[in-house]
Amino acid sequence: MKSIESSGKTVKDAINQGAKELGCDPSDVEIEVLEMGSPGLFGMFGRLARVKLTLKEAEDDFDIDMPPMTLDQPATKGGRNRRREEKPKAKSAPAAQESAQAEAPAAEKSRKSKPRQRREKADEPVAVVPAEPMEPEAPFVETAYENLTDDAKHALDFLSGMVERMGVEAQFKACETPEQLRVQIFGENMSVLIGRRGETLDALQYLTSLTVNRGREEYLRVSLDTENYRAKREEALRKLAARMANRCKKTGKRVALEPMNPYERRILHSALQGDPTVTTHSEGEEPYRRVIITLK
C-alpha cells in the first residue's frame, strides 16, 4: 500500500494536499494524524499539522463467474450451444396469441406502476427549518471612564497598549455591569483588529480577560467588538446551521462543520436546539474541535 506524509496549516489542509499528491479522493485513504499543529499567537510561532495517508486496498463490488475454458470445448462454441439449447420452442399460433393477451395487461400494469413509485419518492417533502431568530442582546450603554471600576480601567489601559503596539489608532467605549465588561472599539482599519474570521479579536479578548481576572475572586466576563462584527458573525453562523441541517435531512448523512472556537460552537448548538429532526454535538480537540450535525 502506498503511503505519504503531508503537512498544512490545518489537519484538513494536510489531508487535502496529500490526497492531491496521491491523485485520489480523501475518502480513499486511511489517515493517521502525526501532529495536530498550532496556529500560534497572532499568526506567529505556529506549527504545521502533519498527517500520514495510506491508500486503501481496492475492493471489488461484484464477482463474475467465467465459464470454464478447455482445449476440448472452446468457450465460444460452448456458448453457442448453450444458447441454442436454452432457446424455447416456438409456440403454436393460438397458444402464442393467448399467451400474449395474458401477458399484455401485466406488462402494462408494471410499466405504469414503476414511474408512479419514482415520482412518489422524489416528491417526498423535506422539512426545512429556518434559523431561529437571535435573542436581542442588552443595549450597550456607555459607562463614563471615571465611573468604571479599577479592574475595568486596568483592562482599557492594557487593551489600549496592545492596539497601539499593533500600529492601529483606536478609541474605546466601555459598558460595565457586575458580571460583564463590554468594550466597543472605533477607528480606521478595524479589519486588522478583527483578523481572519475574528481570530485576532478573539485573541485580544482572551488576553484582556486574563488581565482583568488576575487575582479576582469572582469571574468578570469580557467581550470586545468592533463595527458590529459579533452580531454579523452570529447571524451568519445561524444561517449556516440551518443550511447544514437541511443538507443532513436531505442526504441522511452526518455533516461536519469546520473547526470553531467555543463561543461560535455554542451559537450553532443554540440555533438547532429546537429542531425536532437533527441533533448536534462537538468532536475533536482544541483548536480543531468542530460541531457535528446528525439525524435524531
Coordinates of C-alpha atoms in Angstrom, one line a residue:
M1 CA 0.0 0.0 0.0
K2 CA 1.4 3.4 -0.9
S3 CA 1.8 5.9 2.0
I4 CA 3.0 9.5 2.1
E5 CA 3.3 12.2 4.7
S6 CA 1.8 15.6 4.1
S7 CA 1.7 18.9 6.0
G8 CA -0.5 22.0 6.1
K9 CA -1.8 24.9 8.2
T10 CA -4.6 22.6 9.5
V11 CA -5.2 18.8 9.5
K12 CA -7.8 19.3 6.8
D13 CA -5.3 21.2 4.6
A14 CA -2.7 18.5 5.1
I15 CA -5.2 15.7 4.2
N16 CA -6.3 17.6 1.0
Q17 CA -2.7 18.2 0.0
G18 CA -1.7 14.6 0.5
A19 CA -4.8 13.3 -1.4
K20 CA -3.9 15.7 -4.3
E21 CA -0.4 14.3 -4.4
L22 CA -1.7 10.7 -4.4
G23 CA -4.2 11.7 -7.1
C24 CA -7.3 10.3 -5.2
D25 CA -10.2 11.5 -3.0
P26 CA -9.7 11.9 0.8
S27 CA -12.2 9.1 1.3
D28 CA -10.0 6.7 -0.5
V29 CA -7.1 6.9 2.1
E30 CA -6.5 5.9 5.7
I31 CA -5.5 8.9 7.8
E32 CA -3.1 8.9 10.7
V33 CA -2.6 12.3 12.4
L34 CA 1.1 12.7 13.3
E35 CA 0.9 16.3 14.7
M36 CA -2.1 18.5 15.2
G37 CA -0.2 21.7 14.7
S38 CA -0.8 25.0 16.3
P39 CA -1.9 28.4 14.8
G40 CA 0.3 30.3 17.4
L41 CA -0.5 33.7 18.7
F42 CA -1.5 36.4 16.2
G43 CA -0.3 34.0 13.5
M44 CA 3.2 33.7 14.8
F45 CA 5.2 30.8 16.3
G46 CA 2.7 28.3 14.8
R47 CA 3.4 24.7 13.8
L48 CA 2.2 22.9 10.7
A49 CA -0.1 19.9 11.0
R50 CA 1.3 16.6 9.7
V51 CA -0.6 13.5 8.6
K52 CA 0.2 10.1 7.1
L53 CA -2.0 9.0 4.3
T54 CA -2.2 5.4 3.1
L55 CA -4.1 4.3 0.0
K56 CA -6.9 1.8 0.9
E57 CA -6.9 -1.5 -0.9
A58 CA -9.4 -1.6 -3.8
E59 CA -12.3 -3.9 -3.1
D60 CA -14.4 -5.5 -5.9
D61 CA -18.1 -4.8 -5.6
F62 CA -19.1 -7.8 -7.7
D63 CA -17.9 -11.2 -8.8
I64 CA -18.1 -12.7 -12.4
D65 CA -18.4 -16.4 -12.9
M66 CA -16.4 -17.1 -16.1
P67 CA -17.3 -20.3 -17.9
P68 CA -14.5 -23.0 -17.9
M69 CA -12.4 -23.0 -21.0
T70 CA -10.7 -26.2 -22.2
L71 CA -9.0 -27.3 -25.3
D72 CA -11.7 -29.9 -26.0
Q73 CA -14.6 -27.5 -25.9
P74 CA -13.8 -23.8 -26.7
A75 CA -15.9 -21.2 -24.8
T76 CA -17.3 -19.7 -28.0
K77 CA -18.6 -22.9 -29.2
G78 CA -20.0 -23.9 -25.8
G79 CA -21.7 -20.6 -25.5
R80 CA -23.4 -21.0 -28.9
N81 CA -24.6 -24.5 -27.9
R82 CA -26.0 -23.3 -24.6
R83 CA -27.9 -20.5 -26.2
R84 CA -29.2 -22.9 -28.8
E85 CA -30.3 -25.4 -26.2
E86 CA -31.9 -22.8 -23.9
K87 CA -33.9 -21.2 -26.7
P88 CA -37.6 -22.2 -26.2
K89 CA -39.5 -24.0 -28.8
A90 CA -41.8 -21.9 -31.0
K91 CA -45.4 -22.0 -29.8
S92 CA -48.3 -22.7 -32.0
A93 CA -50.3 -19.6 -33.3
P94 CA -53.3 -20.0 -31.0
A95 CA -51.2 -20.6 -27.9
A96 CA -48.9 -17.7 -28.7
Q97 CA -51.9 -15.4 -29.1
E98 CA -53.4 -16.5 -25.8
S99 CA -50.1 -16.0 -24.0
A100 CA -49.6 -12.5 -25.5
Q101 CA -53.1 -11.5 -24.4
A102 CA -52.5 -12.7 -20.9
E103 CA -49.0 -11.0 -20.5
A104 CA -50.0 -7.7 -22.0
P105 CA -52.1 -6.4 -19.0
A106 CA -49.5 -7.4 -16.6
A107 CA -46.7 -5.7 -18.6
E108 CA -48.8 -2.6 -19.0
K109 CA -49.5 -2.5 -15.2
S110 CA -45.8 -3.0 -14.4
R111 CA -44.8 -0.1 -16.7
K112 CA -47.4 2.2 -15.2
S113 CA -46.5 1.4 -11.6
K114 CA -42.8 2.0 -11.8
P115 CA -42.8 5.6 -12.8
R116 CA -45.5 6.3 -10.2
Q117 CA -43.3 4.9 -7.5
R118 CA -40.3 7.0 -8.6
R119 CA -42.5 10.2 -8.6
E120 CA -43.8 9.5 -5.1
K121 CA -40.2 9.0 -3.8
A122 CA -39.0 12.2 -5.5
D123 CA -41.9 14.2 -4.1
E124 CA -41.3 13.3 -0.5
P125 CA -41.3 16.5 1.4
V126 CA -38.2 17.6 3.3
A127 CA -38.8 19.6 6.5
V128 CA -36.8 22.9 6.1
V129 CA -36.3 24.6 9.5
P130 CA -35.1 28.2 9.2
A131 CA -32.6 29.6 11.6
E132 CA -34.0 30.7 14.9
P133 CA -34.0 34.4 15.4
M134 CA -31.2 35.8 17.6
E135 CA -32.0 36.7 21.1
P136 CA -31.6 40.5 21.4
E137 CA -28.6 41.5 23.5
A138 CA -28.9 44.1 26.2
P139 CA -28.4 47.6 24.8
F140 CA -24.9 49.0 25.0
V141 CA -25.0 51.9 27.5
E142 CA -21.6 53.6 27.8
T143 CA -20.2 53.9 31.3
A144 CA -18.1 57.1 31.9
Y145 CA -14.4 56.4 32.5
E146 CA -14.5 58.0 35.9
N147 CA -17.3 55.6 36.9
L148 CA -15.5 52.5 35.9
T149 CA -14.0 50.1 38.5
D150 CA -10.3 49.8 38.8
D151 CA -10.4 46.4 37.1
A152 CA -12.2 47.9 34.1
K153 CA -9.8 50.8 33.9
H154 CA -6.9 48.4 34.0
A155 CA -8.5 46.4 31.2
L156 CA -8.9 49.5 29.0
D157 CA -5.3 50.6 29.6
F158 CA -4.0 47.1 28.8
L159 CA -6.1 47.0 25.6
S160 CA -5.1 50.5 24.5
G161 CA -1.4 49.5 24.9
M162 CA -1.9 46.3 22.8
V163 CA -3.7 48.1 20.0
E164 CA -1.1 50.9 19.9
R165 CA 1.7 48.3 19.6
M166 CA -0.2 46.8 16.6
G167 CA 0.1 50.2 14.9
V168 CA -3.7 50.9 15.0
E169 CA -5.2 54.2 16.2
A170 CA -8.5 53.5 18.0
Q171 CA -10.9 54.8 20.6
F172 CA -12.7 52.8 23.2
K173 CA -16.1 52.8 24.9
A174 CA -16.9 50.6 27.9
C175 CA -20.2 49.3 29.3
E176 CA -19.6 47.7 32.7
T177 CA -22.0 45.6 34.8
P178 CA -21.2 43.4 37.8
E179 CA -21.0 40.3 35.6
Q180 CA -19.6 41.6 32.3
L181 CA -17.3 44.2 30.7
R182 CA -18.2 45.1 27.1
V183 CA -15.8 47.2 25.1
Q184 CA -16.6 48.8 21.7
I185 CA -13.6 49.8 19.5
F186 CA -13.8 52.6 17.0
G187 CA -11.3 53.8 14.4
E188 CA -10.0 53.2 10.9
N189 CA -8.6 49.9 9.5
M190 CA -10.5 47.8 12.1
S191 CA -10.1 44.8 9.9
V192 CA -6.6 44.4 11.4
L193 CA -8.1 44.0 14.8
I194 CA -10.8 41.6 13.6
G195 CA -8.4 39.3 11.7
R196 CA -9.4 36.1 9.8
R197 CA -12.8 35.1 11.0
G198 CA -12.3 37.2 14.1
E199 CA -9.2 35.3 15.3
T200 CA -7.3 38.5 16.2
L201 CA -10.3 40.0 18.0
D202 CA -10.8 36.7 20.0
A203 CA -7.1 36.8 21.0
L204 CA -7.3 40.4 22.2
Q205 CA -10.4 39.5 24.1
Y206 CA -8.8 36.4 25.7
L207 CA -5.7 38.4 26.8
T208 CA -7.8 41.2 28.2
S209 CA -9.9 38.7 30.2
L210 CA -6.8 37.1 31.7
T211 CA -5.5 40.6 32.7
V212 CA -8.8 41.6 34.3
N213 CA -9.5 38.4 36.2
R214 CA -6.0 38.0 37.6
G215 CA -6.4 38.0 41.4
R216 CA -10.2 38.4 41.3
E217 CA -12.5 36.2 43.4
E218 CA -15.5 36.5 41.0
Y219 CA -15.0 36.0 37.3
L220 CA -15.8 39.0 35.1
R221 CA -16.7 38.2 31.5
V222 CA -15.0 40.4 28.9
S223 CA -16.4 41.0 25.4
L224 CA -14.7 43.0 22.7
D225 CA -16.5 44.1 19.5
T226 CA -15.9 46.5 16.6
E227 CA -18.0 47.5 13.6
N228 CA -20.8 45.3 15.0
Y229 CA -18.7 42.2 14.0
R230 CA -20.1 39.9 16.7
A231 CA -23.7 40.4 15.7
K232 CA -23.0 39.9 12.0
R233 CA -20.9 36.8 12.7
E234 CA -23.7 35.3 14.9
E235 CA -26.3 35.9 12.2
A236 CA -24.1 34.2 9.6
L237 CA -23.5 31.2 11.8
R238 CA -27.2 30.7 12.5
K239 CA -27.9 30.7 8.7
L240 CA -25.1 28.3 8.2
A241 CA -26.6 26.0 10.9
A242 CA -29.9 26.0 9.1
R243 CA -28.4 25.2 5.7
M244 CA -26.2 22.4 7.1
A245 CA -29.2 20.9 9.0
N246 CA -31.3 20.8 5.8
R247 CA -28.4 19.1 4.0
C248 CA -28.3 16.5 6.7
K249 CA -32.0 15.9 6.3
K250 CA -31.8 15.5 2.6
T251 CA -28.8 13.2 2.4
G252 CA -29.4 11.3 5.7
K253 CA -25.7 11.6 6.4
R254 CA -24.0 13.5 9.2
V255 CA -22.5 16.9 8.4
A256 CA -19.2 18.0 10.0
L257 CA -18.6 21.8 10.1
E258 CA -15.2 23.5 10.2
P259 CA -13.3 23.9 13.5
M260 CA -14.6 26.8 15.6
N261 CA -14.0 28.4 19.0
P262 CA -16.3 27.6 21.9
Y263 CA -18.3 30.8 21.5
E264 CA -19.2 30.0 17.9
R265 CA -19.9 26.4 18.6
R266 CA -22.4 27.5 21.3
I267 CA -24.2 29.6 18.7
L268 CA -24.6 26.6 16.4
H269 CA -25.8 24.3 19.2
S270 CA -28.3 27.0 20.2
A271 CA -29.6 27.6 16.6
L272 CA -30.5 23.9 16.2
Q273 CA -31.6 23.1 19.8
G274 CA -35.3 23.3 18.9
D275 CA -35.1 21.3 15.6
P276 CA -37.1 18.1 16.0
T277 CA -35.2 16.2 13.3
V278 CA -31.5 16.8 13.9
T279 CA -29.2 16.9 16.9
T280 CA -25.7 18.4 17.4
H281 CA -22.5 17.5 19.3
S282 CA -18.8 18.5 19.2
E283 CA -15.9 16.3 18.3
G284 CA -12.1 16.8 18.4
E285 CA -9.6 18.6 20.5
E286 CA -8.9 22.3 20.6
P287 CA -8.3 24.3 18.5
Y288 CA -9.7 21.8 15.9
R289 CA -12.9 21.0 17.8
R290 CA -15.9 21.1 15.5
V291 CA -19.7 20.7 15.5
I292 CA -21.3 17.6 14.0
I293 CA -24.9 17.5 12.9
T294 CA -26.7 14.2 12.8
L295 CA -30.3 12.9 12.4
K296 CA -32.1 12.0 15.6

